[in-house]
Amino acid sequence: MTASLAKAGFGYRRGLADLGNGSFAWVQPDGSWGWSNAGLITDGDQSLLVDTLFDLKLTREMLNAMRDAAPLAATKIGTLVNTHHNGDHCYGNELVHGAEIVASVHAAEEMKHEQPSVLANFMKAAPGLGLTGEYLKHCFGAFEFNGITPMLPTTTFSGHLSRKVGNKAVELIEVGPAHTGGDVLVHVPADRTVFTGDILFVEGTPIMWAGPVGNWIEACERIVALDCETIVPGHGPVTDKRGVRAVQNYLRYIHDEARKRFDAGLSARDAAHDIALGDYDSWGDAERIAVNVATLYREFAGDTSAPNAAELFGVMGEIWKKRRG
Ligand SMILES: [Zn+2]
């Protein structure tokens, strides 16, 4: 897969990308672990922020850039939407003072259980964890998890919620469980723009913690059906509908490959090592196949238990090491 999925006219540079009509994306190459994107929708003196970042320093820098670009609207952000509960989309919430914080009911519930202190402790333990520790450092070593005060949503919803930013309608569409239990899309019809959270990883490997995979494939279909031409993924360059189809095709491919190995009696770990990634081999963080296969296997077996993150970081570490040679 060598063709770029970046939307024409957009490079892939760190910082604020002007999407036109008062909307912006904050983009963080290379889109790997924790390097998430966010968005700002403005009209007149009103604004809505889509997601904060993984730590306070990164979030502060983003908010300053947004205030410089849209001083009238971004000095006081009225609404913050968290697309899902992962820390790289909500650990900076405390810096958006006085805003209504909106998330799906499911995402809000999951946020209570993914505290920054858990990651801080994980990182403290990493030096004693061998290869898994080395891999954790590779994934999360660049971020500061100490000193974060989690700010939970003040408004939750299921299904669909509308907000107004000036005269612009903003439509929040729950599509989870897929990447996580509570994934939400943010559609701005007047801008023909969608902020997808981690329903899209562009030119990076999607990671499916929750599933079922059919929900995620359907979520891609819903994005394609929206009237939009600019699509801001949770990670990776600003894209268009080609980026959505690429993620959908990846999910279909790994579903089929995992199913064959499940039926043949391979373990999830062996299947993750065994699957050839073909067209998707050049995408970043290919070792996430370990989480994806484990989630698919639980789905195939009718097992509704939560993923074992500690074990899965171990398997991802093995594949990461093997791929580096
Ligand atoms: Zn993310």
Tab-separated table of C-alpha atoms and ligand atoms in Angstrom:
chain	number	residue	atom	x	y	z
A	1	MET	CA	0.000	0.000	0.000
A	2	THR	CA	2.178	2.856	-1.251
A	3	ALA	CA	-0.492	5.336	-2.419
A	4	SER	CA	-1.006	8.099	0.145
A	5	LEU	CA	-4.442	8.275	1.698
A	6	ALA	CA	-3.968	11.936	2.653
A	7	LYS	CA	-6.624	14.229	1.181
A	8	ALA	CA	-5.335	16.248	-1.770
A	9	GLY	CA	-4.058	19.643	-0.638
A	10	PHE	CA	-3.239	18.463	2.883
A	11	GLY	CA	0.264	17.474	3.822
A	12	TYR	CA	1.006	15.636	7.050
A	13	ARG	CA	2.596	18.244	9.269
A	14	ARG	CA	2.373	18.627	13.015
A	15	GLY	CA	0.024	21.410	14.109
A	16	LEU	CA	-3.172	23.127	13.096
A	17	ALA	CA	-4.629	22.389	9.640
A	18	ASP	CA	-7.207	24.918	8.391
A	19	LEU	CA	-10.148	22.923	6.998
A	20	GLY	CA	-11.950	26.094	5.868
A	21	ASN	CA	-15.252	27.660	7.012
A	22	GLY	CA	-13.934	28.093	10.568
A	23	SER	CA	-12.976	24.481	11.229
A	24	PHE	CA	-9.548	23.115	12.088
A	25	ALA	CA	-7.772	19.836	12.726
A	26	TRP	CA	-4.864	19.474	15.152
A	27	VAL	CA	-2.650	16.815	13.608
A	28	GLN	CA	0.181	14.858	15.258
A	29	PRO	CA	2.419	12.764	12.989
A	30	ASP	CA	3.286	9.968	12.937
A	31	GLY	CA	-0.087	8.916	14.362
A	32	SER	CA	1.417	6.025	16.326
A	33	TRP	CA	0.542	5.205	19.976
A	34	GLY	CA	-0.719	8.351	21.694
A	35	TRP	CA	-0.107	10.704	18.733
A	36	SER	CA	-3.775	11.497	18.202
A	37	ASN	CA	-5.612	14.182	16.239
A	38	ALA	CA	-8.231	16.623	17.531
A	39	GLY	CA	-10.572	19.179	15.967
A	40	LEU	CA	-12.036	22.623	16.469
A	41	ILE	CA	-15.355	23.726	14.987
A	42	THR	CA	-16.130	27.453	15.187
A	43	ASP	CA	-18.785	29.894	14.069
A	44	GLY	CA	-18.778	33.525	15.192
A	45	ASP	CA	-17.720	33.594	18.830
A	46	GLN	CA	-18.676	29.981	19.557
A	47	SER	CA	-16.623	26.809	19.399
A	48	LEU	CA	-16.698	23.062	19.958
A	49	LEU	CA	-13.530	21.066	20.564
A	50	VAL	CA	-13.319	17.444	19.439
A	51	ASP	CA	-11.016	15.624	21.884
A	52	THR	CA	-8.055	16.673	24.003
A	53	LEU	CA	-4.615	15.017	23.889
A	54	PHE	CA	-2.614	12.459	25.882
A	55	ASP	CA	-1.005	14.845	28.352
A	56	LEU	CA	-1.241	18.403	29.638
A	57	LYS	CA	1.786	19.805	27.811
A	58	LEU	CA	0.538	18.611	24.406
A	59	THR	CA	-3.001	19.817	25.103
A	60	ARG	CA	-1.807	23.239	26.293
A	61	GLU	CA	0.215	23.713	23.123
A	62	MET	CA	-2.789	22.773	20.988
A	63	LEU	CA	-5.178	25.112	22.831
A	64	ASN	CA	-2.723	28.003	22.473
A	65	ALA	CA	-2.479	27.421	18.718
A	66	MET	CA	-6.276	27.282	18.452
A	67	ARG	CA	-6.642	30.570	20.366
A	68	ASP	CA	-4.123	32.203	18.036
A	69	ALA	CA	-5.964	30.943	14.947
A	70	ALA	CA	-9.504	31.714	16.160
A	71	PRO	CA	-9.222	34.146	19.112
A	72	LEU	CA	-12.875	35.165	19.134
A	73	ALA	CA	-14.197	31.602	19.232
A	74	ALA	CA	-11.498	29.543	20.951
A	75	THR	CA	-10.674	31.728	23.950
A	76	LYS	CA	-13.659	30.214	25.711
A	77	ILE	CA	-14.592	26.829	24.318
A	78	GLY	CA	-18.255	26.091	25.004
A	79	THR	CA	-18.382	22.367	24.325
A	80	LEU	CA	-15.832	19.566	24.395
A	81	VAL	CA	-16.714	16.220	22.826
A	82	ASN	CA	-14.648	13.153	23.723
A	83	THR	CA	-15.006	10.684	20.835
A	84	HIS	CA	-14.154	7.774	23.197
A	85	HIS	CA	-12.457	7.037	26.510
A	86	ASN	CA	-8.815	6.362	25.536
A	87	GLY	CA	-6.450	8.783	27.261
A	88	ASP	CA	-5.015	10.191	24.053
A	89	HIS	CA	-8.476	11.684	23.459
A	90	CYS	CA	-9.382	12.929	26.947
A	91	TYR	CA	-6.439	13.300	29.363
A	92	GLY	CA	-6.201	17.047	28.604
A	93	ASN	CA	-9.860	17.731	29.516
A	94	GLU	CA	-9.010	19.663	32.687
A	95	LEU	CA	-7.491	22.465	30.580
A	96	VAL	CA	-10.794	23.259	28.824
A	97	HIS	CA	-12.188	25.308	31.685
A	98	GLY	CA	-15.947	25.549	32.127
A	99	ALA	CA	-16.898	23.648	28.977
A	100	GLU	CA	-19.741	21.187	28.742
A	101	ILE	CA	-18.008	17.814	28.242
A	102	VAL	CA	-19.991	15.408	26.075
A	103	ALA	CA	-19.437	11.689	25.486
A	104	SER	CA	-21.538	8.602	24.948
A	105	VAL	CA	-22.859	6.844	28.063
A	106	HIS	CA	-20.552	3.906	27.291
A	107	ALA	CA	-17.461	6.085	26.837
A	108	ALA	CA	-18.177	7.934	30.090
A	109	GLU	CA	-18.396	4.624	31.931
A	110	GLU	CA	-15.123	3.402	30.417
A	111	MET	CA	-13.355	6.664	31.317
A	112	LYS	CA	-13.892	5.893	35.010
A	113	HIS	CA	-11.788	2.748	34.600
A	114	GLU	CA	-8.911	4.102	32.486
A	115	GLN	CA	-7.241	6.498	34.882
A	116	PRO	CA	-3.941	8.184	33.965
A	117	SER	CA	-2.476	6.858	37.209
A	118	VAL	CA	-2.790	3.304	35.808
A	119	LEU	CA	-0.592	4.249	32.852
A	120	ALA	CA	1.798	6.153	35.121
A	121	ASN	CA	2.199	3.004	37.252
A	122	PHE	CA	2.581	0.818	34.164
A	123	MET	CA	5.440	3.057	33.013
A	124	LYS	CA	7.021	2.957	36.447
A	125	ALA	CA	6.976	-0.854	36.306
A	126	ALA	CA	8.197	-1.034	32.671
A	127	PRO	CA	11.946	-1.377	33.400
A	128	GLY	CA	11.258	-4.672	35.231
A	129	LEU	CA	9.010	-6.143	32.525
A	130	GLY	CA	11.611	-7.234	29.959
A	131	LEU	CA	10.460	-7.082	26.333
A	132	THR	CA	6.945	-5.989	27.329
A	133	GLY	CA	8.477	-3.095	29.249
A	134	GLU	CA	10.640	-2.169	26.292
A	135	TYR	CA	7.560	-2.150	24.090
A	136	LEU	CA	5.545	-0.071	26.607
A	137	LYS	CA	8.364	2.475	26.610
A	138	HIS	CA	8.301	2.536	22.808
A	139	CYS	CA	4.523	3.176	22.890
A	140	PHE	CA	4.124	5.578	25.816
A	141	GLY	CA	7.579	6.814	26.831
A	142	ALA	CA	7.092	10.252	25.243
A	143	PHE	CA	4.119	11.263	27.412
A	144	GLU	CA	3.711	12.555	30.982
A	145	PHE	CA	0.956	10.768	32.893
A	146	ASN	CA	1.718	12.191	36.313
A	147	GLY	CA	-0.273	15.190	37.535
A	148	ILE	CA	-3.333	14.672	35.339
A	149	THR	CA	-6.736	15.202	36.979
A	150	PRO	CA	-9.321	13.267	34.947
A	151	MET	CA	-12.381	15.316	34.002
A	152	LEU	CA	-15.386	13.152	33.242
A	153	PRO	CA	-18.212	14.075	30.863
A	154	THR	CA	-20.921	16.401	32.173
A	155	THR	CA	-23.404	15.323	29.462
A	156	THR	CA	-23.848	11.791	28.180
A	157	PHE	CA	-26.052	10.401	25.433
A	158	SER	CA	-26.881	7.235	23.539
A	159	GLY	CA	-27.490	7.053	19.814
A	160	HIS	CA	-27.515	10.637	18.614
A	161	LEU	CA	-27.132	14.149	19.980
A	162	SER	CA	-27.168	17.537	18.216
A	163	ARG	CA	-25.347	20.680	19.234
A	164	LYS	CA	-25.247	24.160	17.688
A	165	VAL	CA	-22.006	26.125	17.253
A	166	GLY	CA	-23.136	29.591	16.171
A	167	ASN	CA	-25.401	28.773	13.225
A	168	LYS	CA	-23.725	25.444	12.478
A	169	ALA	CA	-25.312	22.145	13.448
A	170	VAL	CA	-22.940	19.534	14.875
A	171	GLU	CA	-24.234	15.964	14.882
A	172	LEU	CA	-22.821	13.414	17.337
A	173	ILE	CA	-23.416	9.853	16.146
A	174	GLU	CA	-22.681	6.879	18.398
A	175	VAL	CA	-21.299	3.973	16.361
A	176	GLY	CA	-19.691	1.837	19.078
A	177	PRO	CA	-18.953	-0.629	20.380
A	178	ALA	CA	-16.189	-0.978	17.776
A	179	HIS	CA	-12.708	0.401	18.538
A	180	THR	CA	-13.914	0.853	22.136
A	181	GLY	CA	-17.286	0.484	23.843
A	182	GLY	CA	-18.479	4.050	23.231
A	183	ASP	CA	-17.166	5.423	19.922
A	184	VAL	CA	-18.754	8.607	18.549
A	185	LEU	CA	-18.474	10.381	15.177
A	186	VAL	CA	-18.741	14.187	14.938
A	187	HIS	CA	-20.346	15.365	11.693
A	188	VAL	CA	-20.539	19.020	10.641
A	189	PRO	CA	-22.869	19.088	7.620
A	190	ALA	CA	-22.272	22.795	6.876
A	191	ASP	CA	-18.531	22.124	6.597
A	192	ARG	CA	-18.948	18.711	4.904
A	193	THR	CA	-16.526	17.435	7.540
A	194	VAL	CA	-16.426	14.429	9.867
A	195	PHE	CA	-14.153	13.912	12.878
A	196	THR	CA	-14.098	10.153	13.375
A	197	GLY	CA	-12.078	9.576	16.534
A	198	ASP	CA	-10.400	6.165	16.419
A	199	ILE	CA	-12.953	4.660	14.072
A	200	LEU	CA	-10.263	5.690	11.588
A	201	PHE	CA	-6.522	5.164	11.764
A	202	VAL	CA	-5.126	6.322	8.436
A	203	GLU	CA	-1.904	4.695	7.217
A	204	GLY	CA	-1.602	3.221	10.696
A	205	THR	CA	-3.043	-0.078	11.908
A	206	PRO	CA	-6.507	0.133	13.511
A	207	ILE	CA	-6.749	-1.467	16.948
A	208	MET	CA	-9.966	-3.197	17.959
A	209	TRP	CA	-10.262	-3.392	21.746
A	210	ALA	CA	-14.035	-3.925	21.786
A	211	GLY	CA	-15.673	-5.044	18.532
A	212	PRO	CA	-17.782	-6.678	17.248
A	213	VAL	CA	-16.014	-6.198	13.946
A	214	GLY	CA	-19.354	-5.939	12.095
A	215	ASN	CA	-20.166	-2.771	14.050
A	216	TRP	CA	-16.892	-1.195	12.984
A	217	ILE	CA	-17.396	-2.190	9.317
A	218	GLU	CA	-20.897	-0.685	9.574
A	219	ALA	CA	-19.489	2.482	11.178
A	220	CYS	CA	-17.273	2.909	8.107
A	221	GLU	CA	-20.362	2.501	5.925
A	222	ARG	CA	-22.128	5.234	7.902
A	223	ILE	CA	-19.237	7.652	7.324
A	224	VAL	CA	-19.235	6.930	3.607
A	225	ALA	CA	-23.006	7.583	3.529
A	226	LEU	CA	-22.593	11.040	5.137
A	227	ASP	CA	-22.410	14.155	2.995
A	228	CYS	CA	-18.752	14.951	3.640
A	229	GLU	CA	-15.506	15.465	1.794
A	230	THR	CA	-13.007	16.147	4.593
A	231	ILE	CA	-12.453	13.390	7.120
A	232	VAL	CA	-10.253	13.846	10.185
A	233	PRO	CA	-9.187	10.459	11.579
A	234	GLY	CA	-8.237	9.820	15.200
A	235	HIS	CA	-4.697	9.099	14.012
A	236	GLY	CA	-2.957	9.815	10.701
A	237	PRO	CA	-3.320	12.420	7.962
A	238	VAL	CA	-6.557	14.236	7.064
A	239	THR	CA	-8.251	11.998	4.502
A	240	ASP	CA	-11.370	11.496	2.407
A	241	LYS	CA	-13.622	8.518	1.772
A	242	ARG	CA	-10.680	6.473	0.395
A	243	GLY	CA	-9.271	6.426	3.932
A	244	VAL	CA	-12.559	5.008	5.239
A	245	ARG	CA	-12.641	2.251	2.622
A	246	ALA	CA	-9.045	1.294	3.445
A	247	VAL	CA	-9.890	0.752	7.142
A	248	GLN	CA	-13.039	-1.158	6.199
A	249	ASN	CA	-11.041	-3.414	3.871
A	250	TYR	CA	-8.416	-4.062	6.556
A	251	LEU	CA	-11.128	-5.121	9.006
A	252	ARG	CA	-12.729	-7.468	6.472
A	253	TYR	CA	-9.336	-8.984	5.646
A	254	ILE	CA	-8.276	-9.678	9.224
A	255	HIS	CA	-11.752	-11.002	10.047
A	256	ASP	CA	-11.460	-13.586	7.259
A	257	GLU	CA	-7.854	-14.493	8.098
A	258	ALA	CA	-8.574	-14.851	11.831
A	259	ARG	CA	-11.672	-16.934	11.145
A	260	LYS	CA	-9.687	-19.483	9.086
A	261	ARG	CA	-7.172	-19.908	11.889
A	262	PHE	CA	-9.836	-20.045	14.584
A	263	ASP	CA	-11.601	-22.829	12.678
A	264	ALA	CA	-8.262	-24.650	12.239
A	265	GLY	CA	-7.711	-24.572	16.001
A	266	LEU	CA	-4.737	-22.165	16.144
A	267	SER	CA	-4.383	-20.106	19.321
A	268	ALA	CA	-4.999	-16.364	19.057
A	269	ARG	CA	-1.315	-15.723	19.745
A	270	ASP	CA	-0.172	-18.113	16.998
A	271	ALA	CA	-2.727	-16.683	14.573
A	272	ALA	CA	-1.474	-13.132	15.251
A	273	HIS	CA	2.092	-14.229	14.457
A	274	ASP	CA	0.939	-16.193	11.401
A	275	ILE	CA	-1.291	-13.744	9.488
A	276	ALA	CA	0.487	-12.156	6.517
A	277	LEU	CA	-0.477	-8.484	6.355
A	278	GLY	CA	0.003	-8.118	2.604
A	279	ASP	CA	-1.197	-4.689	1.473
A	280	TYR	CA	-1.320	-3.496	5.089
A	281	ASP	CA	2.241	-4.446	6.003
A	282	SER	CA	3.476	-0.872	5.457
A	283	TRP	CA	0.974	0.640	7.918
A	284	GLY	CA	2.420	1.675	11.276
A	285	ASP	CA	2.017	-0.440	14.426
A	286	ALA	CA	1.294	-3.654	12.480
A	287	GLU	CA	1.748	-5.617	15.742
A	288	ARG	CA	-1.762	-4.482	16.743
A	289	ILE	CA	-2.887	-7.571	14.821
A	290	ALA	CA	-2.418	-9.292	18.217
A	291	VAL	CA	-5.220	-7.262	19.830
A	292	ASN	CA	-7.415	-7.526	16.746
A	293	VAL	CA	-7.122	-11.305	16.530
A	294	ALA	CA	-7.741	-11.687	20.273
A	295	THR	CA	-10.917	-9.574	19.997
A	296	LEU	CA	-12.097	-11.515	16.934
A	297	TYR	CA	-11.425	-14.824	18.717
A	298	ARG	CA	-13.505	-13.707	21.717
A	299	GLU	CA	-16.276	-12.750	19.301
A	300	PHE	CA	-16.084	-16.107	17.458
A	301	ALA	CA	-16.240	-17.955	20.789
A	302	GLY	CA	-19.097	-15.850	22.161
A	303	ASP	CA	-16.803	-14.739	24.977
A	304	THR	CA	-17.876	-11.315	26.301
A	305	SER	CA	-14.978	-10.847	28.737
A	306	ALA	CA	-12.726	-7.768	28.545
A	307	PRO	CA	-9.395	-7.867	26.690
A	308	ASN	CA	-6.362	-8.777	28.787
A	309	ALA	CA	-4.310	-5.657	28.069
A	310	ALA	CA	-1.203	-6.755	29.997
A	311	GLU	CA	-0.995	-10.033	28.085
A	312	LEU	CA	-1.760	-8.365	24.742
A	313	PHE	CA	1.009	-5.777	25.180
A	314	GLY	CA	3.297	-8.788	25.656
A	315	VAL	CA	2.237	-10.389	22.347
A	316	MET	CA	2.420	-7.026	20.524
A	317	GLY	CA	5.935	-6.617	21.920
A	318	GLU	CA	6.939	-10.016	20.496
A	319	ILE	CA	5.649	-9.151	17.012
A	320	TRP	CA	7.151	-5.654	17.190
A	321	LYS	CA	10.534	-7.129	18.075
A	322	LYS	CA	10.301	-9.783	15.355
A	323	ARG	CA	9.420	-7.151	12.719
A	324	ARG	CA	12.365	-4.986	13.720
A	325	GLY	CA	14.617	-8.036	13.239
B	1	ZN	ZN	-6.361	7.263	19.856
